[in-house]
XYZ file of C-alpha atoms in Angstrom:
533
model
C 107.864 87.485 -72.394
C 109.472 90.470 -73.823
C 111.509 93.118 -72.132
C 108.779 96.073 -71.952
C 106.170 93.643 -70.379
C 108.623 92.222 -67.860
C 109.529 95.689 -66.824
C 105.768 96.990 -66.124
C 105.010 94.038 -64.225
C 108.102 94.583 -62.318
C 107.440 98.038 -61.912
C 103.739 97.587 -60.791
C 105.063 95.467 -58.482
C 107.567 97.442 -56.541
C 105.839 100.092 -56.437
C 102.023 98.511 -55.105
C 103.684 95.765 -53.474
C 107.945 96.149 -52.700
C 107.161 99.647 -51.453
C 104.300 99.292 -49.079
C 103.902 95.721 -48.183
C 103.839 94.748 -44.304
C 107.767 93.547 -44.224
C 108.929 96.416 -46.165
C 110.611 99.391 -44.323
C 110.398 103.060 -44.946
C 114.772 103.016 -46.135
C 113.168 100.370 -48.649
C 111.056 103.096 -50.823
C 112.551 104.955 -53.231
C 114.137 108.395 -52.814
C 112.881 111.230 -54.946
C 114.605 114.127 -56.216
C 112.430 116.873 -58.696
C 115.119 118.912 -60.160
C 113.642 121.975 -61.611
C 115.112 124.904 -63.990
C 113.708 127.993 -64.677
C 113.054 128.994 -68.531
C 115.416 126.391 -69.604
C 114.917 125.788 -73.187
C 115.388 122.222 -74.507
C 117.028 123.500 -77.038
C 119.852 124.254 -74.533
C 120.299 120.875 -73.723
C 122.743 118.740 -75.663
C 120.888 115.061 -75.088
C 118.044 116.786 -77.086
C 120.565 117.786 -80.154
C 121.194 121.145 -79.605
C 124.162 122.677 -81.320
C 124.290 125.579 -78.570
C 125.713 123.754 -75.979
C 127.133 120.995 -74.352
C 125.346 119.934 -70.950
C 127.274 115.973 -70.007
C 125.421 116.025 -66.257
C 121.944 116.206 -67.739
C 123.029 114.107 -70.749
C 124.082 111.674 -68.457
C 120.595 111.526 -66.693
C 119.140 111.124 -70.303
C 121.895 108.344 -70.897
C 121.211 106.593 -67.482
C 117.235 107.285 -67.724
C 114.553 107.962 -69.939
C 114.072 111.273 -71.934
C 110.876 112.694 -73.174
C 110.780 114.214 -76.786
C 107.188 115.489 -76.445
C 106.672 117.106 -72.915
C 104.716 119.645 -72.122
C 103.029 122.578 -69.638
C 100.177 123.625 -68.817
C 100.295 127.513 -68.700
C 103.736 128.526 -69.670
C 104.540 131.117 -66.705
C 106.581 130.618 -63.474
C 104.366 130.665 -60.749
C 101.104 128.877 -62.110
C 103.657 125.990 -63.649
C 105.031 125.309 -60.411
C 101.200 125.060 -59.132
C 100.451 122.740 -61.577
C 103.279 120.461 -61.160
C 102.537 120.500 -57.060
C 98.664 119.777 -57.321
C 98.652 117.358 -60.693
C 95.747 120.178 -61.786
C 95.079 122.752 -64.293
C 95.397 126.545 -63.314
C 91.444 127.003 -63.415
C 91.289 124.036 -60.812
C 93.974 124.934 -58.807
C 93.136 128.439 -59.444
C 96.647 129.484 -59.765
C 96.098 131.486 -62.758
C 99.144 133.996 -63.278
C 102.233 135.468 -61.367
C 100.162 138.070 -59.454
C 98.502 134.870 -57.514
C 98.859 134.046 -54.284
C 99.041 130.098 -54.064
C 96.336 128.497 -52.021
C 98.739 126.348 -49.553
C 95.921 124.504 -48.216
C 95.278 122.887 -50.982
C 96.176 119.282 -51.135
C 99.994 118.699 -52.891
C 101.859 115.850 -53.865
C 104.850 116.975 -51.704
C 102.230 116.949 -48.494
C 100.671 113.299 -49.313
C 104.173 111.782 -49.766
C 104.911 113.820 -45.909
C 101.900 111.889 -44.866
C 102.967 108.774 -45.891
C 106.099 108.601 -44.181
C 108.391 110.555 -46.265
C 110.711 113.463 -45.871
C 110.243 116.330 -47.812
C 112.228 119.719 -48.348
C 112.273 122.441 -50.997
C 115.937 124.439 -51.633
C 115.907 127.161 -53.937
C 113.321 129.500 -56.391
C 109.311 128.444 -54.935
C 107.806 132.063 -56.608
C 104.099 131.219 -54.898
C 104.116 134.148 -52.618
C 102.692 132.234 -50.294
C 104.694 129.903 -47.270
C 105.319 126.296 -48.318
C 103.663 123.751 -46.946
C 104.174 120.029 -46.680
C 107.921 120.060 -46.505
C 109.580 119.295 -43.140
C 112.894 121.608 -44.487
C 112.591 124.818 -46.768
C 114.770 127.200 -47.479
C 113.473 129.243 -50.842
C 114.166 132.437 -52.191
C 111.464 135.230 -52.582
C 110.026 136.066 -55.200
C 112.344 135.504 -58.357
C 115.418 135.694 -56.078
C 119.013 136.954 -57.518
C 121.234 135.922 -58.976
C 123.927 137.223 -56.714
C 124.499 137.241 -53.039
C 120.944 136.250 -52.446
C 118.498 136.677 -49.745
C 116.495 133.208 -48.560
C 113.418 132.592 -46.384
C 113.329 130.098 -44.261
C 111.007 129.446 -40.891
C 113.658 131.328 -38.478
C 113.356 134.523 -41.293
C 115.021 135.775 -43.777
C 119.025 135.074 -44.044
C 121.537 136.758 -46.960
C 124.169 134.722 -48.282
C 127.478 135.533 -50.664
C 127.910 133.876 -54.091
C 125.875 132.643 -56.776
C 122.910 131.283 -56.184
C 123.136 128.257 -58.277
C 126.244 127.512 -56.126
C 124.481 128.471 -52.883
C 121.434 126.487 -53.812
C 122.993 123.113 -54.401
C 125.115 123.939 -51.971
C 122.035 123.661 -49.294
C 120.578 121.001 -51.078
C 123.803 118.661 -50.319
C 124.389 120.100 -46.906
C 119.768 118.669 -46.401
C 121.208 115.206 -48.059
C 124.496 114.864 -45.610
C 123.646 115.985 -42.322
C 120.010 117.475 -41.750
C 117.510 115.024 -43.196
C 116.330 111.998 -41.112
C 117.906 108.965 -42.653
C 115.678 106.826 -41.221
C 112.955 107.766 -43.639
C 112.851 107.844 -47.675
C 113.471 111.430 -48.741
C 111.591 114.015 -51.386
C 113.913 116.694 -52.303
C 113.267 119.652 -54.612
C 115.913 121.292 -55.751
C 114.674 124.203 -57.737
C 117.365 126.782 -59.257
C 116.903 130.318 -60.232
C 119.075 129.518 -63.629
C 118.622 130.188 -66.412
C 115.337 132.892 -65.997
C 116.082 136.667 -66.913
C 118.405 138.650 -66.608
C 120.812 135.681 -67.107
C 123.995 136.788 -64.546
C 126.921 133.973 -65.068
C 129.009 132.958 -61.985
C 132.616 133.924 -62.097
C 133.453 130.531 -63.462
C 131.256 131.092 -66.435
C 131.349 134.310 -67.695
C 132.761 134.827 -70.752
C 132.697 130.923 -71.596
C 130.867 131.224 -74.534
C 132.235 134.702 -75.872
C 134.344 132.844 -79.272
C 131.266 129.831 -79.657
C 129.469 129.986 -82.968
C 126.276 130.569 -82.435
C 123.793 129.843 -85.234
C 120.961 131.575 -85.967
C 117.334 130.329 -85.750
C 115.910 130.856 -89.046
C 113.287 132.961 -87.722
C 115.226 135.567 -86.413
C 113.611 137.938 -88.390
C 110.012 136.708 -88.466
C 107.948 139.375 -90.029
C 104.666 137.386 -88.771
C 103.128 137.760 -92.093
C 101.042 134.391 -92.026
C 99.852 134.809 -88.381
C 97.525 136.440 -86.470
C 97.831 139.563 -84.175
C 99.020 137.829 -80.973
C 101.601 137.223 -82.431
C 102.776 140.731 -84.186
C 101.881 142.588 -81.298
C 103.755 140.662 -78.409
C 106.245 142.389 -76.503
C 109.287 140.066 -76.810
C 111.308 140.629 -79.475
C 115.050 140.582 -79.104
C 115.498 143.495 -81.431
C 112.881 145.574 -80.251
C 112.132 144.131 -76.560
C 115.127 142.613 -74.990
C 117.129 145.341 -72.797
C 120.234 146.703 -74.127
C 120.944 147.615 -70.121
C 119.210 144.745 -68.305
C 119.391 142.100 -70.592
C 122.838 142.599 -72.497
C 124.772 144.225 -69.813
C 125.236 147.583 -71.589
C 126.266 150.482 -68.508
C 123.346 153.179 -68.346
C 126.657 155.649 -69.065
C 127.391 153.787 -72.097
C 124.015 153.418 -73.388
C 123.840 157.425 -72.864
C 126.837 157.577 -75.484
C 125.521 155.910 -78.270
C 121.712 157.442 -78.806
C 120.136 154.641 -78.974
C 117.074 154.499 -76.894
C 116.139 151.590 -74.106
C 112.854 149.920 -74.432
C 111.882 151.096 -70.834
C 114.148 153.906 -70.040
C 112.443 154.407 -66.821
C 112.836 150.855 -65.818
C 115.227 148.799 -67.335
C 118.584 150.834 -66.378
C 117.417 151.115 -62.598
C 117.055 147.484 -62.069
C 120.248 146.710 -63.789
C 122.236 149.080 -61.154
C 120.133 147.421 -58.881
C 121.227 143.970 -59.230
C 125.138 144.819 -59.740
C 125.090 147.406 -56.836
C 124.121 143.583 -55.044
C 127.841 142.423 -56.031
C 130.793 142.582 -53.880
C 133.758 144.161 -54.527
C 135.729 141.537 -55.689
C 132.475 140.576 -57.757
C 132.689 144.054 -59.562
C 136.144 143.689 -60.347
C 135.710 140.104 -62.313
C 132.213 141.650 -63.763
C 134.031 144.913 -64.753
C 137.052 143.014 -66.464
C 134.692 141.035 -68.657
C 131.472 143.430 -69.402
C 134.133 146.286 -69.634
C 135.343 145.770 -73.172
C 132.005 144.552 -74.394
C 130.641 148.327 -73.216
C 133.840 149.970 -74.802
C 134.016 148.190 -78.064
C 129.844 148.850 -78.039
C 129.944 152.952 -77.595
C 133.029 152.789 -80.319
C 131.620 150.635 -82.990
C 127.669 150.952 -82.285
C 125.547 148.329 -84.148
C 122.498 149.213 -86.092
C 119.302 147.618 -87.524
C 119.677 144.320 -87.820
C 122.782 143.805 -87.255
C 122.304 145.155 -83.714
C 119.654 142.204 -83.458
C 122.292 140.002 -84.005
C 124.596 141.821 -81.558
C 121.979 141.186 -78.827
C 121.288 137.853 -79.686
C 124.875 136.825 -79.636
C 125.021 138.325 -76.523
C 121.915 136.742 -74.809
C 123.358 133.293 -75.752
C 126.902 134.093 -74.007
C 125.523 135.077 -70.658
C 121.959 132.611 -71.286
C 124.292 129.136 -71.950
C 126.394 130.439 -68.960
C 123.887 130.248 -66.581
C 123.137 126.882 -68.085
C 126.794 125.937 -67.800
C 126.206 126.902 -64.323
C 123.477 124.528 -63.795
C 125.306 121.876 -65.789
C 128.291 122.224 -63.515
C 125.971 122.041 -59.933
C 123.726 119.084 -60.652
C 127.312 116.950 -61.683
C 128.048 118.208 -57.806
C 124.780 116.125 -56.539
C 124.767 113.820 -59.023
C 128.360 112.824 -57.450
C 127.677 113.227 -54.089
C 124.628 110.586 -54.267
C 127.304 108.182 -56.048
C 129.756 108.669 -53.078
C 126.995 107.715 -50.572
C 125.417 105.081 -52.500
C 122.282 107.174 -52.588
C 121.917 106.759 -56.805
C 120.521 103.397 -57.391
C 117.612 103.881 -55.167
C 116.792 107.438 -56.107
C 114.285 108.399 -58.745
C 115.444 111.709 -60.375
C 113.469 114.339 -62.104
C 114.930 116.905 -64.653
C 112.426 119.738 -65.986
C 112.247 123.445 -66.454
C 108.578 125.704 -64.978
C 108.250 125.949 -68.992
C 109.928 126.174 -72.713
C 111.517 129.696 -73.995
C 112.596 131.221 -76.869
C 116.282 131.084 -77.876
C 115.199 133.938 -80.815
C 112.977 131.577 -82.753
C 109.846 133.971 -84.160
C 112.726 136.573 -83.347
C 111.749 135.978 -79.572
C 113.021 135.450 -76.005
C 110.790 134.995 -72.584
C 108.007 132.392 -73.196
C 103.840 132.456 -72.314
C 102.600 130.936 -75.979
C 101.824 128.052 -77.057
C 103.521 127.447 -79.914
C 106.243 124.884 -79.250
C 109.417 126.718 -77.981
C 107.578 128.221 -75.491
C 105.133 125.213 -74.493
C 106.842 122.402 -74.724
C 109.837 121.523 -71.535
C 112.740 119.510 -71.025
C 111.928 116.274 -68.946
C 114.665 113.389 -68.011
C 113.745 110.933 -65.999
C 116.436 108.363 -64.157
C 115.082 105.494 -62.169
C 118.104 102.796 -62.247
C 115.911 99.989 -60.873
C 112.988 100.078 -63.062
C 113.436 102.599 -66.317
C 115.877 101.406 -69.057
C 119.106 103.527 -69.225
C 119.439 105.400 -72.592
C 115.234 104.743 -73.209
C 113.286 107.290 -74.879
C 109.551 108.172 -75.060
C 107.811 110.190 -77.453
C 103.993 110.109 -76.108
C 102.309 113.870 -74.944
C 103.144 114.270 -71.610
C 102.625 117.420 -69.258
C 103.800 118.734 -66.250
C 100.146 118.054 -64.201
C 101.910 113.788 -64.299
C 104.575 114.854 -62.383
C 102.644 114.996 -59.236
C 100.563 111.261 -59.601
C 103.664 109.943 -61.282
C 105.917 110.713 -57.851
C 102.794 109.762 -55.749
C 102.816 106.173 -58.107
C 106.149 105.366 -57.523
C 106.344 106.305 -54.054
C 103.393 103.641 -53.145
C 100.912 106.391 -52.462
C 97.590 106.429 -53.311
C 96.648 109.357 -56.026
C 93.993 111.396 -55.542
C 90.704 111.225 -57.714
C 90.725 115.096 -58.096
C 94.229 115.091 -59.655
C 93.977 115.616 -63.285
C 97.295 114.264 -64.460
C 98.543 110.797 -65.342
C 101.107 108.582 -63.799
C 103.733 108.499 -65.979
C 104.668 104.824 -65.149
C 103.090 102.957 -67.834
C 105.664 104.795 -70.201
C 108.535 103.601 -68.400
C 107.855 100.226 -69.461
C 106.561 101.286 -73.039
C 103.255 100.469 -72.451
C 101.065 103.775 -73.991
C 98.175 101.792 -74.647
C 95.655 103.362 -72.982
C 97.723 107.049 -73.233
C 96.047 110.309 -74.214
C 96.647 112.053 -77.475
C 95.760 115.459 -76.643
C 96.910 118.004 -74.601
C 94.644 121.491 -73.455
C 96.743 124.190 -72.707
C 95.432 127.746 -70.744
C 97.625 131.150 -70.811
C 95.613 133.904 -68.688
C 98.865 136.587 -67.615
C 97.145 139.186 -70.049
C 97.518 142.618 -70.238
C 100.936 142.446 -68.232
C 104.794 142.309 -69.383
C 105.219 140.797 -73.078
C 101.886 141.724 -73.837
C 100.833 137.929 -74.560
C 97.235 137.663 -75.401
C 95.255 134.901 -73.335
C 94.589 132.013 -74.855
C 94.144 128.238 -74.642
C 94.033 125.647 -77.421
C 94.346 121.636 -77.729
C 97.208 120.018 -79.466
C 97.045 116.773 -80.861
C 100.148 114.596 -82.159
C 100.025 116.076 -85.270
C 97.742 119.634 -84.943
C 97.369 122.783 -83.081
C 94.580 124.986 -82.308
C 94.778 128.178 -80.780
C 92.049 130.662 -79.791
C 93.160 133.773 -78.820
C 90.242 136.067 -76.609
C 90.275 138.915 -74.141
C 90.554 141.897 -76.676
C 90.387 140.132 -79.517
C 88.871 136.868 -81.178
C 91.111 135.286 -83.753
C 91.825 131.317 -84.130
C 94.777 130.025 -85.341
C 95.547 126.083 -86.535
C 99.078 124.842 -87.558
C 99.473 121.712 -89.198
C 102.971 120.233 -87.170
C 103.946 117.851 -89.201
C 104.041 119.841 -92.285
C 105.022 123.159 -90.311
C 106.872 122.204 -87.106
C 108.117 126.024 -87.135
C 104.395 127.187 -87.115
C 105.330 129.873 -89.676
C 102.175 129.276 -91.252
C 98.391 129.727 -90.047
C 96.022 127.347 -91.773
C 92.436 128.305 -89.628
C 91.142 129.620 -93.216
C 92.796 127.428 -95.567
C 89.625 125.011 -97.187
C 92.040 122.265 -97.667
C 91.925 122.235 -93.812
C 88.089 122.278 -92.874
C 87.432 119.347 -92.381
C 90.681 119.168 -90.076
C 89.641 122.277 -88.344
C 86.159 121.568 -87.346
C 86.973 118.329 -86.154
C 89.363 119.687 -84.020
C 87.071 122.221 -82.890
C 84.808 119.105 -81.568
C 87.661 117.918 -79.730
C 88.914 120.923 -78.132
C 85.270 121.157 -76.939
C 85.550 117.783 -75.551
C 88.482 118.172 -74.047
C 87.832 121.535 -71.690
C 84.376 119.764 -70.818
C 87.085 116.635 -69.580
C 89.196 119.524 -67.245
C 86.445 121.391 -66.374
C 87.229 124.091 -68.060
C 84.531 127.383 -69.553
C 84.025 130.586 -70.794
C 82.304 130.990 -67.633
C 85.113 130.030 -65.356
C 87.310 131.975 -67.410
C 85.034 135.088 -66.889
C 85.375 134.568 -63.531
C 88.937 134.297 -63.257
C 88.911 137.840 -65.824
C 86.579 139.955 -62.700
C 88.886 138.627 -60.122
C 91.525 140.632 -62.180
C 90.069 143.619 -62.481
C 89.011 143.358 -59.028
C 92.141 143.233 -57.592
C 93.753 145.920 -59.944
């Protein structure tokens, strides 16, 4: 018998058999922790090659577990993400459509099921669903996206403030629920979701100015002009050189801005928030911001950058403070990651590394996220499972974040819902993608709003991608991966591609008819909006 077979049958039997069986008690089933990032690009993560960075407590969950080359969300926006991941459905099912939701908390969630069942759950950290969470004995979350510094937190007794950075604070709760405030008489399901790295990336003391002398390469479409695509893409609002805030985003003083001429992208907006969020820090805070984001203002007024070289000035300076934030959440998962070695928690813990969706690290010239082309669509996932998934194992099948939920039911020995629409991600453990899909729908809605991102939804195959773009316009767009992985190159109207493109067509069909998906349901979703603006 070879190695992958043994391994599914051992997995299928601990967890329909080792895990639930009448001698078996609830210490015996496995712990669960989902360990989520916010806009963390793979490409920011050193186990998947990237030259940016180096990230060793995430490699070493990648070393120790299982990575996935060829994961994937649903709707590439915060809040209907983290919907999806909860409910194992698409935004139209869950109807969880777009930031300005409120989350249905009635609705039935993985993290309630396993509470059901016998397990304890808690949330720590960024939930964004407006609405209270449900089906976790202990929460503590922030509201809304939360800041970076000296944060405030909900929890059941109100809201509380506390000082420091919140990747700090946040693991700093979720150790405190793992030592002394969970019942250890049950298995535990812990999600430990961190702020890092979203927008307006703030670095902890400890990390700013890491990166300031690193080497940061370009992406070789920096300077997309968009020539061979469509109109989403020309007119989206997310351009580093155009887009990203000289104020909010790169740290520039509203005083020092004023000295050079140059004008903000949202003058009205962007300068305000930024004397927001540092008017948050404490004094001592100022002083080790100051010291650092001092010179950077002073050697900016003195020796102004222009055209493009300016977009290289902001880029450079997104990756300083973007990488970090990512050092930052690096640096705190190593913290948990040790503390479950020093209390013998790690053998019998299944852990979960993933971001709410891609972004852009100025590929197409871009930052932020919301398409579907694969920066922005596709997310880091690492999963470690010492007892059952190979250390150093690596997958390569289309994956998306609706199997997290029936793949943390699976494990756990609960029973998965019929109505969930994702997969248990089991079977891959073992290597066994057999019986695996090859296709993956995708559905963007957040449309007109920030970025200016039109709405779309498309099917992607292993090696194709087609896009169709709607709302206030109708344009299609098909990129052949293999030959294009940069998508630099729309082939809908190319006749060496028509056979390719109506087949897919057929298919795309097929597969909104398999989620339930329609023009008519989107058309309902589109008067909701209006109704509520």
């Amino acid at each position: 018998m070879n190695r992958s077979v043994f391994l599914l049958i051992f997995i299928s039997f601990i967890i329909h058999n080792g895990c639930t069986g009448p001698n078996s008690t609830e210490t015996e089933r496995p712990n669960i922790i989902f360990v989520m990032t916010d806009d963390h690009g793979y490409q920011a993560i050193s186990a998947y090659g990237s030259n940016l960075i180096d990230t060793p407590n995430i490699d070493r969950l990648a070393n120790e577990g299982m990575l996935f080359r060829r994961a994937y969300v649903s709707n590439s926006i915060c809040a209907p993400s983290r919907a999806a991941i909860l409910t194992g459905k698409h935004s139209h099912i869950n109807g969880h459509i777009n930031n300005g939701s409120v989350f249905d908390s009635t609705q039935v969630t993985f993290p309630k099921l396993l509470q059901e069942e016998g397990y304890e759950t808690a949330i720590v950290g960024k939930w964004h669903l407006k609405s209270e969470p449900t089906g976790f004995d202990f929460w503590k979350v922030l509201p809304g996206q939360g800041h970076y510094y000296n944060p405030d937190f909900r929890t059941p007794e109100g809201m509380i403030q506390e000082e420091g950075h919140s990747t700090e604070l946040i693991t700093d709760t979720a150790i405190e629920y793992l030592d002394s405030i969970r019942d250890r008489e049950k298995p535990f399901m812990l999600m430990y979701q961190l702020k890092a790295p979203h927008r307006q990336w703030w670095p902890s003391a400890e990390d700013i100015g890491v990166y300031t002398d690193h080497d940061f390469e370009e992406p070789e479409s920096l300077f997309d002009d968009y020539e061979n695509r469509g109109t989403a893409a020309k007119e989206a609002e997310m351009r580093i050189a155009d887009h990203m805030g000289l104020t909010l985003d790169n740290k520039i003083h509203p005083d020092s801005l004023a000295k050079t001429g140059i004008e903000e992208f949202s003058p009205n907006i962007y300068p305000r928030i930024y004397l927001d969020v540092y008017s948050r820090l404490t004094d001592e805070q100022k002083e080790r911001w100051d010291a650092y984001y001092g010179p950077i203002n002073k050697e900016f007024v003195e020796n102004t950058p222009k055209e493009d070289e300016l977009t290289r000035w902001k880029f450079r300076r997104y990756m300083e403070d973007y990488l970090g934030v990512v050092r930052s959440v690096d640096r705190n998962l190593g913290r948990l990651l040790e503390y479950l070695d020093e209390n013998g928690l790690t053998d019998n813990t299944m852990i979960v590394y993933t971001s709410d969706q891609g972004f852009y690290l100025g590929e197409h010239g871009w930052f932020d996220k919301r398409f579907m082309y694969e920066e922005s669509f596709r997310t880091p996932l690492i999963i470690r499972y010492p007892s059952v998934i190979q250390s150093g194992s690596e997958n390569s099948d289309l994956v998306q974040n609706i199997d997290f939920a029936p793949t943390i039911l699976d494990v756990a020995g609960v029973q998965i819902p019929g109505e969930i629409q994702g997969e248990s991600l089991t079977p891959l453990f073992a290597g066994n993608n057999t019986e695996w899909r090859d296709q993956l729908y995708y559905h963007y809605y957040e449309y007109p709003a920030e970025h200016a991102v039109k709405r779309h939804y498309g099917i992607r195959t292993n090696r194709y991608k087609l896009i169709h773009f709607y709302y206030d316009i109708d344009e299609w767009e098909l990129y052949d991966l293999e030959n294009d992985p940069q998508e630099m190159m729309n082939l809908y109207n190319d006749p060496d591609y028509a056979e390719i493109k109506d087949s897919l067509h057929l298919e795309l069909e097929d597969l909104r008819e398999h989620y339930r998906d329609s023009d008519e349901l989107t058309n309902q979703f589109l008067q909701r909006d209006l109704a509520e603006e």
